[in-house]
Amino acid sequence: MIAPAIQRGTPEFVRANIAFFLAAFSVFASLYSVQPLLPMFAQYWVRDAGTASLALSATTATMALALIPASMLADRLGRRRLIVGALLATAILGALLPFTQVWWQLITLRTLMGLTLAGVPAVAMVYLSEEMDPGALGYSMGLYIGGTAIGGMAGRVISGVLSDWLGWRLGTGILASLIVAAAIAVAVLLPRPRHFVRDPIRLPDLWRRCRASFDDAALPWLFASSFLLMGGFVTLYNYAGFRLALPPFDLSHAAIAAIFLVYLLGGVSSTWAGGLSQRLGRRKVFWALVALMGTGMAVTMIEDTIVIIIGLAIATTGFFAAHGVASAWVTRRARIGKAQASAIYLVAYYLGASILGTLGGYAWTAWAWPGVMLVSGGAAILALLVAIRLVFVAPLPVPEKPAAPSPLL
């Protein structure tokens, strides 16, 4: 007899949603907690901006490369076992971070964290779609996505503010203790799967499904937009802290970290953009959202603290809205291997953060903020050209089935 799906309002529903919110929070707080600390790392370890950015870029790079292998591993081990194991391993690595004595130790730990962090986003949506009743799925997906946004913001703000007051070792240590507690809570709360069926995919099948995504007229362009949007956005925030810490701004690390509160606009803008794209069509909306992000980047060129924050807010609104539309477009467009298409989108997403994020650091060292704009703004311009190209891609000839969007990472 097939066990019933998790119904809304049941104790299992409450436990699962709390667990997934904490899991999303933990993953993205761990991933992005070092972003506001990059200027501090550069000063403490006597490194240039590009090298300091490896504290984030090394993690996003290994996370990108581990996403598809993690999804295959989940088919062998089970969704719950991989999620819990990945979170506990991440918590342990994060707890070791404050004890690093040399730069290569910190980078090694952050690189390993990329491998462990991949375990949650690789299977979270699949677990929810398998275990939740259709009437409960939308709420659970939304709560998980909210956890990713809040976790990314909170990780940046908590680590940045605490590190400014107490030093980066205590700041990262306190955040790591919160992640440890959250990981233990997930291990206790997350219900055991009822509908998981082992389906270990073979490499030839995986290759066939991935290859099908590149035969589509739109998907390769969406993957390119993922790389460019995330790469440009991460570059913008990576080095905004370096700029705002210098004259004439002279902001403290706590004040710089507080700027990440504009991430709250991300959840609002992605929801708004999703409804707008449903009414007007993705092709008509996507390019305008990319242009909005680029406009915000251009505004940051003005030498005024308030104007720079406004520019960051505009860019943040445009980015999260565009990413929400693009990720949902991928899952709706893919006809063969939806999971693989979504994974490829996320691989491009994190590779963009890693490659362009590090490149932007060397551009900052060479040409200051105009150099950052060369990388970040250049990525936005290319993304706009890709979005315009997508306007002319013919829609699918068959009705598209609704699918859950990828998380706003």
PDB file of N, CA and C in Angstrom, residues 237-274:
ATOM      1  N   TYR A 237      28.529  43.126  -5.627  1.00  0.00           N
ATOM      2  CA  TYR A 237      28.516  43.133  -4.167  1.00  0.00           C
ATOM      3  C   TYR A 237      29.869  42.768  -3.556  1.00  0.00           C
ATOM      4  N   ASN A 238      30.643  41.934  -4.244  1.00  0.00           N
ATOM      5  CA  ASN A 238      31.959  41.567  -3.723  1.00  0.00           C
ATOM      6  C   ASN A 238      32.813  42.801  -3.446  1.00  0.00           C
ATOM      7  N   TYR A 239      32.771  43.764  -4.365  1.00  0.00           N
ATOM      8  CA  TYR A 239      33.722  44.873  -4.296  1.00  0.00           C
ATOM      9  C   TYR A 239      33.082  46.197  -3.907  1.00  0.00           C
ATOM     10  N   ALA A 240      31.757  46.193  -3.738  1.00  0.00           N
ATOM     11  CA  ALA A 240      31.113  47.380  -3.160  1.00  0.00           C
ATOM     12  C   ALA A 240      31.650  47.626  -1.755  1.00  0.00           C
ATOM     13  N   GLY A 241      31.917  46.550  -1.010  1.00  0.00           N
ATOM     14  CA  GLY A 241      32.465  46.689   0.327  1.00  0.00           C
ATOM     15  C   GLY A 241      33.851  47.308   0.324  1.00  0.00           C
ATOM     16  N   PHE A 242      34.695  46.890  -0.613  1.00  0.00           N
ATOM     17  CA  PHE A 242      36.031  47.482  -0.728  1.00  0.00           C
ATOM     18  C   PHE A 242      35.922  48.983  -0.999  1.00  0.00           C
ATOM     19  N   ARG A 243      35.009  49.337  -1.885  1.00  0.00           N
ATOM     20  CA  ARG A 243      34.870  50.751  -2.265  1.00  0.00           C
ATOM     21  C   ARG A 243      34.337  51.599  -1.120  1.00  0.00           C
ATOM     22  N   LEU A 244      33.296  51.093  -0.443  1.00  0.00           N
ATOM     23  CA  LEU A 244      32.644  51.884   0.592  1.00  0.00           C
ATOM     24  C   LEU A 244      33.478  51.991   1.872  1.00  0.00           C
ATOM     25  N   ALA A 245      34.484  51.124   2.013  1.00  0.00           N
ATOM     26  CA  ALA A 245      35.368  51.210   3.179  1.00  0.00           C
ATOM     27  C   ALA A 245      36.440  52.291   3.007  1.00  0.00           C
ATOM     28  N   LEU A 246      36.613  52.779   1.790  1.00  0.00           N
ATOM     29  CA  LEU A 246      37.655  53.768   1.496  1.00  0.00           C
ATOM     30  C   LEU A 246      37.068  55.178   1.489  1.00  0.00           C
ATOM     31  N   PRO A 247      37.921  56.214   1.586  1.00  0.00           N
ATOM     32  CA  PRO A 247      37.441  57.591   1.410  1.00  0.00           C
ATOM     33  C   PRO A 247      36.847  57.758   0.012  1.00  0.00           C
ATOM     34  N   PRO A 248      35.847  58.590  -0.179  1.00  0.00           N
ATOM     35  CA  PRO A 248      35.259  59.519   0.797  1.00  0.00           C
ATOM     36  C   PRO A 248      34.145  58.902   1.642  1.00  0.00           C
ATOM     37  N   PHE A 249      33.905  57.586   1.515  1.00  0.00           N
ATOM     38  CA  PHE A 249      32.759  56.970   2.193  1.00  0.00           C
ATOM     39  C   PHE A 249      33.104  56.568   3.630  1.00  0.00           C
ATOM     40  N   ASP A 250      34.209  55.829   3.786  1.00  0.00           N
ATOM     41  CA  ASP A 250      34.713  55.445   5.117  1.00  0.00           C
ATOM     42  C   ASP A 250      33.661  54.752   5.985  1.00  0.00           C
ATOM     43  N   LEU A 251      32.898  53.829   5.384  1.00  0.00           N
ATOM     44  CA  LEU A 251      31.896  53.102   6.163  1.00  0.00           C
ATOM     45  C   LEU A 251      32.554  51.980   6.958  1.00  0.00           C
ATOM     46  N   SER A 252      31.996  51.671   8.121  1.00  0.00           N
ATOM     47  CA  SER A 252      32.485  50.550   8.925  1.00  0.00           C
ATOM     48  C   SER A 252      32.046  49.237   8.273  1.00  0.00           C
ATOM     49  N   HIS A 253      32.680  48.139   8.706  1.00  0.00           N
ATOM     50  CA  HIS A 253      32.282  46.828   8.173  1.00  0.00           C
ATOM     51  C   HIS A 253      30.840  46.502   8.552  1.00  0.00           C
ATOM     52  N   ALA A 254      30.421  46.931   9.736  1.00  0.00           N
ATOM     53  CA  ALA A 254      29.028  46.683  10.157  1.00  0.00           C
ATOM     54  C   ALA A 254      28.053  47.433   9.257  1.00  0.00           C
ATOM     55  N   ALA A 255      28.372  48.678   8.921  1.00  0.00           N
ATOM     56  CA  ALA A 255      27.497  49.467   8.045  1.00  0.00           C
ATOM     57  C   ALA A 255      27.446  48.865   6.650  1.00  0.00           C
ATOM     58  N   ILE A 256      28.604  48.393   6.173  1.00  0.00           N
ATOM     59  CA  ILE A 256      28.636  47.764   4.845  1.00  0.00           C
ATOM     60  C   ILE A 256      27.799  46.492   4.848  1.00  0.00           C
ATOM     61  N   ALA A 257      27.919  45.687   5.923  1.00  0.00           N
ATOM     62  CA  ALA A 257      27.132  44.454   6.010  1.00  0.00           C
ATOM     63  C   ALA A 257      25.639  44.754   6.043  1.00  0.00           C
ATOM     64  N   ALA A 258      25.261  45.848   6.699  1.00  0.00           N
ATOM     65  CA  ALA A 258      23.843  46.204   6.809  1.00  0.00           C
ATOM     66  C   ALA A 258      23.230  46.522   5.452  1.00  0.00           C
ATOM     67  N   ILE A 259      24.062  46.913   4.483  1.00  0.00           N
ATOM     68  CA  ILE A 259      23.549  47.213   3.144  1.00  0.00           C
ATOM     69  C   ILE A 259      22.900  45.981   2.516  1.00  0.00           C
ATOM     70  N   PHE A 260      23.333  44.793   2.949  1.00  0.00           N
ATOM     71  CA  PHE A 260      22.761  43.573   2.396  1.00  0.00           C
ATOM     72  C   PHE A 260      21.293  43.380   2.777  1.00  0.00           C
ATOM     73  N   LEU A 261      20.775  44.227   3.647  1.00  0.00           N
ATOM     74  CA  LEU A 261      19.348  44.177   3.960  1.00  0.00           C
ATOM     75  C   LEU A 261      18.492  44.478   2.736  1.00  0.00           C
ATOM     76  N   VAL A 262      19.090  45.112   1.719  1.00  0.00           N
ATOM     77  CA  VAL A 262      18.315  45.356   0.493  1.00  0.00           C
ATOM     78  C   VAL A 262      17.941  44.047  -0.190  1.00  0.00           C
ATOM     79  N   TYR A 263      18.537  42.927   0.255  1.00  0.00           N
ATOM     80  CA  TYR A 263      18.156  41.623  -0.285  1.00  0.00           C
ATOM     81  C   TYR A 263      16.685  41.313  -0.015  1.00  0.00           C
ATOM     82  N   LEU A 264      16.124  41.969   0.985  1.00  0.00           N
ATOM     83  CA  LEU A 264      14.690  41.779   1.243  1.00  0.00           C
ATOM     84  C   LEU A 264      13.854  42.135   0.025  1.00  0.00           C
ATOM     85  N   LEU A 265      14.383  43.044  -0.804  1.00  0.00           N
ATOM     86  CA  LEU A 265      13.684  43.403  -2.034  1.00  0.00           C
ATOM     87  C   LEU A 265      13.616  42.221  -3.001  1.00  0.00           C
ATOM     88  N   GLY A 266      14.559  41.277  -2.839  1.00  0.00           N
ATOM     89  CA  GLY A 266      14.598  40.149  -3.756  1.00  0.00           C
ATOM     90  C   GLY A 266      13.356  39.287  -3.710  1.00  0.00           C
ATOM     91  N   GLY A 267      12.908  38.958  -2.476  1.00  0.00           N
ATOM     92  CA  GLY A 267      11.708  38.135  -2.360  1.00  0.00           C
ATOM     93  C   GLY A 267      10.487  38.815  -2.927  1.00  0.00           C
ATOM     94  N   VAL A 268      10.371  40.122  -2.695  1.00  0.00           N
ATOM     95  CA  VAL A 268       9.228  40.876  -3.210  1.00  0.00           C
ATOM     96  C   VAL A 268       9.274  40.955  -4.729  1.00  0.00           C
ATOM     97  N   SER A 269      10.454  41.274  -5.258  1.00  0.00           N
ATOM     98  CA  SER A 269      10.561  41.477  -6.707  1.00  0.00           C
ATOM     99  C   SER A 269      10.363  40.183  -7.482  1.00  0.00           C
ATOM    100  N   SER A 270      10.854  39.061  -6.946  1.00  0.00           N
ATOM    101  CA  SER A 270      10.698  37.792  -7.665  1.00  0.00           C
ATOM    102  C   SER A 270       9.238  37.373  -7.732  1.00  0.00           C
ATOM    103  N   THR A 271       8.496  37.594  -6.630  1.00  0.00           N
ATOM    104  CA  THR A 271       7.064  37.278  -6.632  1.00  0.00           C
ATOM    105  C   THR A 271       6.305  38.178  -7.604  1.00  0.00           C
ATOM    106  N   TRP A 272       6.624  39.467  -7.557  1.00  0.00           N
ATOM    107  CA  TRP A 272       5.983  40.427  -8.462  1.00  0.00           C
ATOM    108  C   TRP A 272       6.286  40.093  -9.921  1.00  0.00           C
ATOM    109  N   ALA A 273       7.546  39.774 -10.196  1.00  0.00           N
ATOM    110  CA  ALA A 273       7.941  39.481 -11.578  1.00  0.00           C
ATOM    111  C   ALA A 273       7.303  38.195 -12.081  1.00  0.00           C
ATOM    112  N   GLY A 274       7.143  37.208 -11.160  1.00  0.00           N
ATOM    113  CA  GLY A 274       6.502  35.962 -11.571  1.00  0.00           C
ATOM    114  C   GLY A 274       5.073  36.195 -12.043  1.00  0.00           C
TER     115      GLY A 274
END
